[in-house]
Coordinates of C-alpha atoms in Angstrom, one line a residue:
M1402 CA -24.4 -64.5 -17.6
I1403 CA -22.2 -66.1 -15.4
Q1404 CA -19.2 -65.0 -17.6
A1405 CA -20.5 -62.0 -18.2
K1406 CA -20.6 -61.3 -14.2
Q1407 CA -17.1 -62.4 -14.1
D1408 CA -15.9 -60.4 -17.2
L1409 CA -17.8 -57.2 -15.1
L1410 CA -16.3 -58.4 -11.7
N1411 CA -12.5 -58.2 -13.4
A1412 CA -13.7 -54.8 -15.0
L1413 CA -14.6 -53.4 -11.5
G1414 CA -11.1 -54.6 -10.3
E1415 CA -9.7 -52.8 -12.9
A1416 CA -11.4 -49.2 -12.5
I1417 CA -10.8 -49.9 -8.6
Q1418 CA -6.8 -50.1 -8.9
E1419 CA -7.1 -47.4 -11.4
V1420 CA -9.0 -45.0 -9.1
S1421 CA -7.1 -45.9 -6.1
P1422 CA -3.8 -47.8 -7.2
G1423 CA -3.0 -50.4 -4.6
A1424 CA -6.1 -50.3 -2.6
A1425 CA -7.1 -53.4 -0.8
V1426 CA -10.9 -53.6 -1.6
S1427 CA -12.1 -56.4 -3.4
P1428 CA -14.6 -56.3 -6.4
A1429 CA -17.9 -57.2 -5.2
F1430 CA -21.4 -56.8 -6.3
E1431 CA -24.2 -57.0 -4.2
S1432 CA -28.2 -57.5 -4.4
P1433 CA -30.0 -54.1 -4.7
K1434 CA -33.2 -53.9 -1.9
Q1435 CA -35.3 -53.0 -4.7
A1436 CA -35.2 -54.6 -8.3
A1437 CA -36.1 -51.1 -9.6
H1438 CA -32.5 -49.9 -8.8
G1439 CA -30.8 -51.9 -11.1
D1440 CA -29.2 -55.5 -11.3
F1441 CA -26.1 -55.3 -9.4
A1442 CA -24.9 -53.0 -6.6
V1443 CA -21.1 -51.6 -6.0
T1444 CA -20.2 -50.2 -2.4
A1445 CA -16.6 -49.7 -3.4
A1446 CA -16.6 -46.2 -3.4
M1447 CA -17.8 -45.5 0.1
Q1448 CA -15.0 -47.9 0.8
L1449 CA -12.3 -46.0 -0.8
A1450 CA -13.3 -42.5 0.0
K1451 CA -12.1 -42.6 3.5
P1452 CA -8.5 -43.3 2.5
L1453 CA -8.8 -41.2 -0.5
K1454 CA -9.9 -38.2 1.5
R1455 CA -12.7 -37.4 -0.9
N1456 CA -16.5 -37.3 -1.3
P1457 CA -17.8 -40.8 -1.7
R1458 CA -19.9 -39.5 -4.8
E1459 CA -17.0 -38.3 -6.3
V1460 CA -14.9 -41.4 -6.2
A1461 CA -18.4 -42.9 -7.6
Q1462 CA -17.9 -41.1 -10.5
A1463 CA -14.4 -41.8 -11.2
L1464 CA -15.3 -45.6 -10.9
V1465 CA -18.0 -45.0 -13.5
D1466 CA -15.8 -43.3 -15.6
A1467 CA -13.0 -46.4 -15.6
L1468 CA -15.9 -48.9 -16.1
N1469 CA -17.1 -47.2 -18.9
R1470 CA -13.9 -47.6 -20.9
R1471 CA -13.8 -51.4 -20.1
A1472 CA -15.2 -53.5 -22.9
A1473 CA -16.6 -55.7 -20.6
V1474 CA -18.8 -52.7 -19.3
Q1475 CA -19.6 -51.8 -23.1
R1476 CA -20.7 -55.2 -24.0
W1477 CA -22.8 -56.5 -21.0
V1478 CA -23.8 -53.4 -19.2
E1479 CA -26.9 -51.1 -20.3
A1480 CA -26.5 -48.4 -17.7
L1481 CA -24.2 -47.3 -14.4
E1482 CA -26.2 -44.8 -12.0
I1483 CA -24.8 -43.3 -9.1
A1484 CA -27.6 -43.2 -6.1
G1485 CA -27.6 -42.1 -2.4
P1486 CA -24.0 -41.6 -0.6
G1487 CA -22.4 -43.3 -3.4
F1488 CA -23.8 -46.7 -4.6
I1489 CA -23.4 -47.6 -8.2
N1490 CA -26.1 -49.6 -9.5
L1491 CA -25.2 -51.4 -12.9
R1492 CA -28.5 -52.3 -15.2
L1493 CA -27.6 -55.4 -17.1
T1494 CA -28.2 -55.8 -20.9
A1495 CA -30.7 -58.3 -22.0
A1496 CA -28.0 -60.3 -23.6
A1497 CA -26.4 -60.6 -20.6
K1498 CA -29.2 -62.1 -19.0
Q1499 CA -30.3 -64.3 -21.6
A1500 CA -26.8 -65.9 -21.7
V1501 CA -27.4 -67.8 -18.9
V1502 CA -29.9 -70.1 -20.6
A1503 CA -27.6 -71.5 -22.8
E1504 CA -25.2 -71.8 -19.8
V1505 CA -27.6 -73.8 -17.6
L1506 CA -28.4 -76.2 -20.5
K1507 CA -24.7 -76.9 -21.3
A1508 CA -23.7 -77.5 -17.8
G1509 CA -26.9 -79.3 -17.1
S1510 CA -26.9 -81.1 -13.5
H1511 CA -23.2 -79.5 -13.0
F1512 CA -24.7 -76.1 -13.3
G1513 CA -23.5 -74.0 -10.2
E1514 CA -20.6 -76.6 -9.3
Q1515 CA -17.3 -76.0 -8.9
P1516 CA -14.4 -78.1 -10.1
P1517 CA -12.4 -80.1 -7.6
N1518 CA -10.3 -78.5 -4.9
D1519 CA -8.6 -81.3 -3.5
E1520 CA -10.0 -80.4 0.1
H1521 CA -11.3 -83.4 2.2
V1522 CA -14.2 -82.6 4.6
L1523 CA -15.9 -84.7 7.4
V1524 CA -19.3 -84.0 8.5
E1525 CA -20.2 -85.8 11.4
F1526 CA -24.1 -86.0 12.2
V1527 CA -26.8 -87.9 13.5
S1528 CA -24.6 -89.7 15.9
A1529 CA -27.1 -91.2 18.3
N1530 CA -26.6 -93.6 20.9
P1531 CA -27.7 -96.9 20.2
T1532 CA -30.3 -96.7 23.2
G1533 CA -33.7 -96.0 20.9
P1534 CA -35.2 -94.9 17.7
L1535 CA -33.8 -91.7 16.0
H1536 CA -35.9 -88.6 17.4
L1537 CA -36.8 -85.3 16.2
G1538 CA -33.2 -83.9 16.9
H1539 CA -31.6 -86.5 14.9
A1540 CA -34.3 -85.8 11.9
R1541 CA -33.3 -82.3 11.8
Q1542 CA -29.5 -83.2 11.9
A1543 CA -30.3 -85.8 9.2
A1544 CA -31.9 -83.3 7.1
L1545 CA -29.1 -80.5 7.6
G1546 CA -26.0 -82.6 7.4
D1547 CA -26.9 -84.3 4.2
A1548 CA -27.6 -81.2 2.8
L1549 CA -24.6 -79.6 3.9
C1550 CA -22.6 -82.7 2.4
H1551 CA -24.3 -82.2 -1.0
L1552 CA -23.5 -78.3 -0.9
F1553 CA -19.9 -78.9 0.1
A1554 CA -19.6 -81.3 -2.9
T1555 CA -20.9 -78.8 -5.3
Q1556 CA -17.9 -76.5 -4.4
G1557 CA -15.3 -79.3 -5.2
Y1558 CA -14.7 -80.6 -1.6
R1559 CA -14.3 -84.7 -0.9
V1560 CA -17.2 -85.0 1.3
T1561 CA -17.2 -88.0 4.2
R1562 CA -20.3 -88.8 6.1
E1563 CA -19.5 -90.1 9.8
F1564 CA -21.8 -91.5 12.5
Y1565 CA -20.3 -91.5 15.7
Y1566 CA -22.1 -93.3 18.7
N1567 CA -21.6 -94.0 22.1
D1568 CA -21.6 -98.0 22.3
A1569 CA -20.5 -97.6 26.3
G1570 CA -21.2 -96.0 29.4
V1571 CA -24.4 -95.5 31.5
Q1572 CA -27.1 -95.2 28.7
I1573 CA -26.1 -98.7 27.2
A1574 CA -25.9 -100.1 31.1
T1575 CA -29.5 -98.5 31.1
L1576 CA -30.6 -100.1 28.2
A1577 CA -29.5 -103.2 28.9
A1578 CA -31.4 -103.3 32.2
S1579 CA -34.3 -102.1 30.5
V1580 CA -34.4 -105.3 28.2
Q1581 CA -33.7 -107.2 31.2
A1582 CA -36.6 -106.1 33.2
R1583 CA -39.1 -106.8 30.3
L1584 CA -37.3 -110.1 29.8
R1585 CA -38.5 -110.9 33.8
G1586 CA -41.7 -109.9 33.1
F1587 CA -41.8 -106.3 34.3
K1588 CA -43.1 -103.5 32.6
P1589 CA -43.5 -99.6 33.1
G1590 CA -45.4 -98.5 35.8
D1591 CA -44.6 -101.8 37.9
A1592 CA -42.7 -101.5 41.3
Q1593 CA -39.8 -103.5 39.9
W1594 CA -39.4 -101.4 36.9
P1595 CA -36.0 -99.2 37.0
D1596 CA -36.7 -95.8 37.5
A1597 CA -34.2 -94.6 34.8
A1598 CA -35.8 -97.5 32.3
Y1599 CA -36.3 -96.7 28.5
N1600 CA -40.3 -97.2 28.3
G1601 CA -40.8 -97.6 24.6
E1602 CA -42.5 -100.3 23.1
Y1603 CA -39.4 -101.2 21.1
I1604 CA -37.9 -102.3 24.4
A1605 CA -40.6 -105.3 24.6
D1606 CA -39.5 -106.1 20.9
I1607 CA -36.1 -106.3 21.7
A1608 CA -36.8 -108.6 24.7
T1609 CA -39.2 -110.6 22.7
D1610 CA -36.5 -111.1 19.7
F1611 CA -33.6 -112.0 22.8
M1612 CA -36.0 -115.2 23.7
A1613 CA -36.3 -116.2 20.5
R1614 CA -32.5 -116.3 19.8
K1615 CA -32.6 -114.2 16.9
T1616 CA -29.6 -112.4 14.9
V1617 CA -29.8 -109.1 14.0
K1618 CA -27.5 -107.4 11.4
A1619 CA -26.7 -103.5 11.5
D1620 CA -24.2 -101.9 9.0
D1621 CA -21.3 -102.3 11.4
R1622 CA -21.8 -105.5 13.6
E1623 CA -24.2 -108.9 13.5
F1624 CA -25.2 -110.4 16.8
T1625 CA -27.2 -113.5 18.0
A1626 CA -29.1 -113.8 20.9
S1627 CA -28.2 -116.2 23.9
G1628 CA -31.8 -116.2 25.3
D1629 CA -30.3 -116.2 28.7
V1630 CA -32.3 -113.8 30.8
D1631 CA -29.2 -113.7 33.4
D1632 CA -26.5 -113.1 30.5
I1633 CA -26.4 -109.4 30.6
D1634 CA -23.5 -109.1 28.4
S1635 CA -25.7 -111.0 25.4
I1636 CA -28.6 -108.7 26.2
R1637 CA -26.3 -105.7 25.9
E1638 CA -24.5 -106.6 22.6
F1639 CA -27.9 -107.8 21.2
A1640 CA -29.9 -104.6 22.3
V1641 CA -27.2 -102.4 20.8
A1642 CA -27.2 -104.4 17.6
Y1643 CA -30.8 -104.5 17.2
L1644 CA -31.2 -100.6 17.7
R1645 CA -28.3 -100.0 15.4
H1646 CA -30.6 -102.0 12.9
E1647 CA -33.3 -99.9 13.6
Q1648 CA -31.5 -97.0 13.5
D1649 CA -30.2 -98.3 9.9
L1650 CA -34.1 -98.8 8.8
D1651 CA -34.8 -95.3 10.1
L1652 CA -32.0 -93.7 7.9
Q1653 CA -32.7 -96.1 4.8
A1654 CA -36.5 -94.6 5.0
F1655 CA -34.7 -91.0 5.0
G1656 CA -32.4 -91.9 2.0
L1657 CA -29.3 -91.3 3.8
R1658 CA -26.3 -93.6 4.0
F1659 CA -23.0 -92.9 6.1
D1660 CA -19.5 -93.5 4.7
S1661 CA -18.1 -94.4 8.2
Y1662 CA -19.6 -95.3 11.5
F1663 CA -16.8 -94.4 14.5
L1664 CA -17.2 -96.3 17.8
E1665 CA -16.7 -94.2 21.0
S1666 CA -15.4 -97.4 22.9
S1667 CA -12.6 -97.9 19.9
L1668 CA -10.9 -94.9 21.2
Y1669 CA -10.5 -96.9 24.5
T1670 CA -9.5 -100.2 23.2
T1671 CA -7.2 -98.5 21.0
H1672 CA -5.8 -96.5 24.0
R1673 CA -6.5 -93.2 22.1
V1674 CA -7.9 -91.6 25.0
D1675 CA -5.1 -92.4 27.5
D1676 CA -2.7 -91.2 24.8
T1677 CA -4.6 -87.9 24.4
V1678 CA -4.3 -87.6 28.1
A1679 CA -0.8 -88.2 28.5
R1680 CA 0.1 -85.6 25.8
L1681 CA -1.8 -83.1 27.3
I1682 CA 0.0 -84.0 30.6
A1683 CA 3.5 -84.2 29.1
A1684 CA 2.8 -80.8 27.5
G1685 CA 2.0 -78.8 30.9
K1686 CA -1.3 -78.4 30.3
T1687 CA -3.1 -79.9 33.0
Y1688 CA -2.8 -80.1 37.0
E1689 CA -4.3 -81.8 39.8
Q1690 CA -6.9 -80.5 42.4
D1691 CA -9.1 -81.8 44.9
G1692 CA -8.1 -85.8 43.6
A1693 CA -9.1 -84.8 40.0
L1694 CA -7.1 -83.8 36.7
W1695 CA -7.6 -80.5 35.3
L1696 CA -7.4 -79.2 31.8
R1697 CA -5.9 -75.3 31.7
T1698 CA -8.7 -74.5 29.1
T1699 CA -8.7 -70.9 30.0
D1700 CA -5.3 -70.5 28.6
Y1701 CA -7.2 -70.9 25.2
G1702 CA -9.9 -69.1 25.9
D1703 CA -12.8 -71.1 28.0
D1704 CA -14.4 -69.4 30.8
K1705 CA -12.8 -71.7 33.5
D1706 CA -10.4 -74.9 33.2
R1707 CA -12.1 -78.3 32.8
V1708 CA -12.0 -81.4 34.6
M1709 CA -10.6 -84.2 32.9
K1710 CA -10.5 -86.8 34.8
K1711 CA -12.4 -87.2 37.9
S1712 CA -11.7 -88.4 41.7
D1713 CA -13.2 -91.8 40.9
G1714 CA -10.8 -92.3 37.9
S1715 CA -13.4 -92.0 34.8
Y1716 CA -13.0 -89.3 32.3
T1717 CA -15.4 -86.4 31.7
Y1718 CA -17.4 -86.6 28.4
F1719 CA -15.4 -83.9 26.5
V1720 CA -12.2 -85.9 27.0
P1721 CA -13.1 -88.7 24.3
D1722 CA -14.2 -85.8 22.0
V1723 CA -10.9 -84.2 22.2
A1724 CA -9.4 -88.1 21.3
Y1725 CA -12.1 -88.3 18.6
H1726 CA -11.0 -84.7 16.9
V1727 CA -7.0 -85.7 17.0
N1728 CA -8.1 -88.8 15.2
K1729 CA -10.0 -86.8 12.8
F1730 CA -7.4 -84.6 12.0
E1731 CA -4.9 -87.6 11.9
R1732 CA -7.2 -89.3 9.3
G1733 CA -6.6 -86.1 6.8
F1734 CA -9.7 -84.0 7.3
T1735 CA -8.4 -80.7 7.0
K1736 CA -12.0 -79.1 7.7
A1737 CA -14.3 -80.9 10.1
I1738 CA -18.0 -80.0 10.8
N1739 CA -20.0 -81.3 13.9
I1740 CA -23.8 -80.8 13.8
Q1741 CA -25.4 -81.2 16.9
G1742 CA -28.2 -79.9 19.1
S1743 CA -27.9 -76.3 20.5
D1744 CA -27.6 -77.7 24.2
H1745 CA -23.6 -78.8 23.1
H1746 CA -23.0 -75.3 23.0
G1747 CA -20.6 -75.5 26.2
T1748 CA -18.5 -78.3 24.7
I1749 CA -17.3 -76.1 22.0
A1750 CA -14.5 -74.0 23.6
R1751 CA -13.4 -77.0 25.9
V1752 CA -13.0 -79.0 22.9
R1753 CA -11.2 -76.7 20.8
A1754 CA -9.2 -76.0 24.1
G1755 CA -8.1 -79.5 24.3
L1756 CA -7.2 -79.9 20.9
Q1757 CA -4.7 -76.7 20.7
A1758 CA -3.4 -78.2 24.2
A1759 CA -2.7 -81.4 22.6
G1760 CA 0.1 -79.8 20.4
V1761 CA -0.6 -81.8 17.3
G1762 CA -1.1 -79.0 14.8
V1763 CA -4.9 -78.9 14.7
P1764 CA -5.6 -75.3 13.8
G1765 CA -7.7 -72.8 15.7
G1766 CA -11.5 -73.1 15.5
Y1767 CA -10.9 -76.8 14.6
P1768 CA -13.6 -78.2 14.2
D1769 CA -16.7 -75.9 13.1
Y1770 CA -20.0 -76.7 14.5
L1771 CA -23.6 -76.2 13.2
L1772 CA -25.6 -76.0 16.4
H1773 CA -29.7 -76.4 16.0
K1774 CA -32.6 -75.9 18.1
M1775 CA -35.7 -78.1 18.9
V1776 CA -38.7 -79.4 16.5
T1777 CA -42.0 -79.1 18.0
V1778 CA -44.9 -81.1 15.6
M1779 CA -48.0 -80.0 15.3
K1780 CA -51.1 -82.0 14.2
G1781 CA -54.4 -81.7 14.0
G1782 CA -53.9 -78.3 15.8
E1783 CA -52.2 -79.8 18.8
E1784 CA -48.9 -80.8 19.7
V1785 CA -47.7 -84.1 19.4
K1786 CA -45.1 -85.4 22.2
I1787 CA -45.3 -89.0 22.4
S1788 CA -45.1 -91.7 19.8
K1789 CA -46.3 -95.6 20.8
R1790 CA -42.8 -96.7 19.2
A1791 CA -40.7 -94.7 21.2
G1792 CA -42.7 -94.4 23.9
S1793 CA -41.7 -90.6 25.3
Y1794 CA -41.0 -88.8 21.8
V1795 CA -41.8 -88.6 18.1
T1796 CA -39.4 -90.5 16.0
L1797 CA -37.7 -89.7 12.3
R1798 CA -39.7 -92.4 11.1
D1799 CA -43.0 -91.2 12.5
L1800 CA -42.5 -88.0 10.4
I1801 CA -41.8 -89.9 7.4
E1802 CA -44.8 -92.0 7.6
W1803 CA -47.1 -89.3 8.6
T1804 CA -45.9 -86.9 5.2
S1805 CA -43.2 -88.1 3.0
K1806 CA -39.1 -88.2 2.9
D1807 CA -39.5 -85.3 0.7
A1808 CA -41.5 -83.2 3.1
V1809 CA -39.2 -84.2 6.1
R1810 CA -35.9 -83.1 4.4
F1811 CA -37.5 -79.8 3.1
F1812 CA -39.4 -78.4 6.2
L1813 CA -36.4 -79.2 8.2
N1814 CA -34.1 -77.1 5.9
S1815 CA -36.6 -74.3 5.3
R1816 CA -35.6 -72.4 8.3
K1817 CA -32.1 -71.4 10.1
A1818 CA -30.5 -74.3 12.2
D1819 CA -30.7 -72.1 15.2
T1820 CA -33.8 -71.3 15.3
E1821 CA -36.9 -73.4 16.6
F1822 CA -39.2 -75.2 14.1
V1823 CA -42.7 -76.4 14.4
F1824 CA -43.4 -79.0 12.1
D1825 CA -46.6 -78.9 11.0
V1826 CA -47.8 -82.3 9.9
D1827 CA -51.2 -81.1 8.2
L1828 CA -49.6 -78.3 6.1
A1829 CA -46.9 -80.9 4.6
L1830 CA -49.8 -83.0 3.6
E1831 CA -51.4 -79.9 1.8
Q1832 CA -51.6 -80.0 -2.1
A1833 CA -51.9 -76.4 -2.2
N1834 CA -49.1 -73.1 -2.8
T1835 CA -48.9 -72.7 1.3
N1836 CA -46.8 -76.3 1.4
P1837 CA -43.5 -75.0 0.3
V1838 CA -42.5 -78.3 -0.8
F1839 CA -45.7 -78.9 -3.2
Y1840 CA -45.1 -75.5 -4.2
V1841 CA -41.6 -76.0 -5.3
Q1842 CA -42.1 -79.3 -6.6
Y1843 CA -45.5 -78.6 -8.5
A1844 CA -43.2 -75.7 -10.5
H1845 CA -40.9 -78.5 -11.8
A1846 CA -43.6 -80.9 -12.4
R1847 CA -45.7 -78.0 -14.2
I1848 CA -42.7 -77.1 -16.7
C1849 CA -42.7 -80.9 -17.4
S1850 CA -46.1 -80.9 -18.3
V1851 CA -45.6 -77.9 -20.6
L1852 CA -42.2 -79.6 -22.4
R1853 CA -44.2 -82.9 -22.9
T1854 CA -47.2 -81.0 -24.5
W1855 CA -44.5 -79.4 -27.3
A1856 CA -42.2 -82.4 -27.7
G1857 CA -45.0 -85.4 -27.4
D1858 CA -43.1 -88.5 -27.2
D1859 CA -40.0 -87.1 -29.0
A1860 CA -37.7 -86.4 -26.4
A1861 CA -34.9 -85.6 -29.0
K1862 CA -37.0 -82.8 -29.9
L1863 CA -35.9 -81.2 -26.6
N1864 CA -32.4 -80.7 -28.0
E1865 CA -33.5 -78.0 -30.5
L1866 CA -34.1 -75.8 -27.2
T1867 CA -29.9 -75.7 -27.3
S1868 CA -29.9 -73.2 -30.4
A1869 CA -33.2 -71.2 -29.5
K1870 CA -33.1 -67.6 -30.4
L1871 CA -32.5 -66.4 -26.6
A1872 CA -32.6 -62.6 -27.8
L1873 CA -36.5 -62.7 -28.1
L1874 CA -36.8 -63.3 -24.5
S1875 CA -37.4 -59.6 -23.7
E1876 CA -40.6 -59.6 -21.4
P1877 CA -40.1 -58.2 -18.0
A1878 CA -40.9 -61.9 -16.0
E1879 CA -38.7 -63.4 -18.3
L1880 CA -35.8 -60.9 -17.4
A1881 CA -36.3 -61.6 -13.8
L1882 CA -36.3 -65.2 -14.1
M1883 CA -33.2 -65.2 -16.0
L1884 CA -31.8 -63.5 -13.3
R1885 CA -32.9 -65.5 -10.7
L1886 CA -31.3 -68.6 -12.7
A1887 CA -28.0 -66.6 -12.7
A1888 CA -27.7 -66.5 -8.9
Y1889 CA -28.1 -69.9 -8.3
P1890 CA -24.0 -70.4 -8.2
D1891 CA -23.7 -67.7 -5.7
V1892 CA -26.5 -69.0 -3.5
L1893 CA -24.5 -72.6 -3.3
A1894 CA -21.2 -70.4 -2.5
A1895 CA -22.5 -68.8 0.3
A1896 CA -24.8 -71.4 1.7
T1897 CA -21.8 -73.6 1.9
K1898 CA -19.6 -71.0 3.5
G1899 CA -22.1 -70.3 6.1
L1900 CA -23.4 -73.6 6.8
A1901 CA -26.5 -72.5 5.8
P1902 CA -28.7 -75.1 3.6
H1903 CA -31.8 -73.2 4.5
D1904 CA -30.7 -70.8 1.6
V1905 CA -31.1 -73.1 -0.7
A1906 CA -34.6 -74.1 0.3
F1907 CA -35.4 -70.2 0.4
Y1908 CA -34.1 -69.9 -2.8
T1909 CA -35.9 -72.8 -4.5
R1910 CA -39.2 -71.1 -3.6
E1911 CA -38.2 -67.6 -4.9
L1912 CA -37.2 -69.7 -8.5
A1913 CA -40.6 -71.3 -8.2
S1914 CA -42.6 -68.1 -7.5
D1915 CA -40.9 -66.3 -10.4
Y1916 CA -41.8 -69.4 -12.5
H1917 CA -45.7 -69.4 -11.3
A1918 CA -45.7 -65.6 -12.4
Y1919 CA -44.2 -66.5 -15.5
Y1920 CA -46.5 -69.3 -16.0
D1921 CA -49.5 -66.8 -15.2
Q1922 CA -48.6 -63.6 -17.4
V1923 CA -47.1 -65.4 -20.6
R1924 CA -48.2 -67.8 -23.3
F1925 CA -45.2 -70.5 -24.0
L1926 CA -46.6 -72.0 -27.3
V1927 CA -47.4 -69.5 -29.4
D1928 CA -47.6 -69.3 -33.4
D1929 CA -43.7 -68.3 -33.5
A1930 CA -41.9 -71.2 -33.5
D1931 CA -38.9 -69.2 -32.7
L1932 CA -40.4 -67.7 -29.7
T1933 CA -42.0 -70.9 -28.6
R1934 CA -38.3 -72.6 -28.7
A1935 CA -36.8 -69.6 -26.7
R1936 CA -39.5 -69.7 -24.0
L1937 CA -39.3 -73.2 -23.7
A1938 CA -35.5 -72.9 -23.4
L1939 CA -35.7 -70.7 -20.3
L1940 CA -38.3 -73.2 -19.1
S1941 CA -35.8 -76.0 -19.6
A1942 CA -33.1 -74.2 -17.8
T1943 CA -35.3 -73.3 -14.8
Q1944 CA -36.5 -76.9 -14.8
Q1945 CA -32.8 -78.0 -14.6
V1946 CA -32.0 -75.5 -11.8
L1947 CA -35.1 -76.4 -9.7
Q1948 CA -33.8 -80.0 -10.0
N1949 CA -30.2 -79.1 -9.1
A1950 CA -31.6 -77.3 -6.0
L1951 CA -33.9 -79.9 -4.9
A1952 CA -30.9 -82.5 -5.1
V1953 CA -28.8 -80.5 -2.7
L1954 CA -31.8 -80.9 -0.3
G1955 CA -32.4 -84.4 -0.9
V1956 CA -35.9 -83.8 -2.4
S1957 CA -37.0 -85.1 -5.5
A1958 CA -38.2 -83.3 -8.8
P1959 CA -41.0 -85.0 -9.8
Q1960 CA -42.1 -84.5 -13.6
K1961 CA -46.0 -85.4 -13.0
M1962 CA -48.1 -84.3 -9.6

């Protein structure tokens, strides 16, 4: 059906040009709001009516006449109907829908993917400061980011996952002071405990290991503690390495690996921040006022100019961000995406303004942002706010230990990023249709069970399904399921373009629903061997697409449940 759809799009493009030569209307199909209206809908007549100064239904009739003369329409379309103000509804032949089964079985795990396009995209996400375990915001970023990387890979992009962290500044100094206070025997609640200190139990763990002169190793560093309570530099370096290691463990539990780690401190040691500021000054994009250095961000759409360098000589936080994104662009990443909390919304305009002002060829709108809202955790009907491990918040590892990696990944991708999400731990543990990840995984396992029953221990027998007589698939539930399978490539393309991994999660639920309905309505293993093979071929194709879609979300596709 993928080929049939492409043939029909080409035919629609030819028909549009026949009815209105030179028209700048691209051929496109939409999904009818009601399945009874057909399989595809065309709105081109209403787009052409005004420039042609004709009634939309007249234009629709002209398009239908032109379409009916095309070979692709004669082959793949059962009926063309004009509806409403000028919609054209297409009803596909059964053969068009049946073709998708063979297409899926042939492409296998690559079904829905596009060929390489030579574009390189950098996705930066999680990017936690090394001051504590990964929290719920990091968890949502991890789920969104990894799924988004998988999506771009399906569309032919070369993808790099990058973790940027602040290994300098006030937060790191606070971390070191917190550990030092623990080393001196103080704890939260004591009069001597610093007001801004980190209170989690992990601070005591760091102090214990520091006194034991342990060595910790993270993905990007290794450090041995001096054991000297007064050696604040050693305490700081050890604490950062310790928490980087802890965050690595969190990410490993989540099944996530990054291709590169970028240290904020490197922007200073390599003079990238100073060079970026000098470039902006030389370009005439700055001015001094009240002892501070300002950037003319209003020249690039910001609501007001922004301070770059404060009167005390320190830089504001968006300045290293600008230097960092210049570095991304210079590394060859023509497309960059940042996944951050919605509280970062205010930084978008100023970072983009700084990049445009720098004059290094960065295109407008660079980088792209995917902002997410908060996650609330419910357990036993009550909100969970505190984790013993972190002290004041629930961690990513808490969620994984309470439920599973699959549940966390699926749940956190099941809603639009810009909506608040309630993570119901009890729901994630239910083995019932109300649990969305169970519902989808059970569909996959159910198919595997049917295929095992038919093939037994002879896995090679499944190869027979590639030559099944698909013309026998004519039940309404079969036609609906095949139409759903055919939508998968478009779902991937749209989800990638819209930075919307939740669309894939939603699709898996729809596909699972179609399969469960099919399972309830039709017997698969029947006396007619040809019909059995045809139905099992459809099941095998459904199993493959479920597996492919779950892989995009980073969720497993179990064969047994």
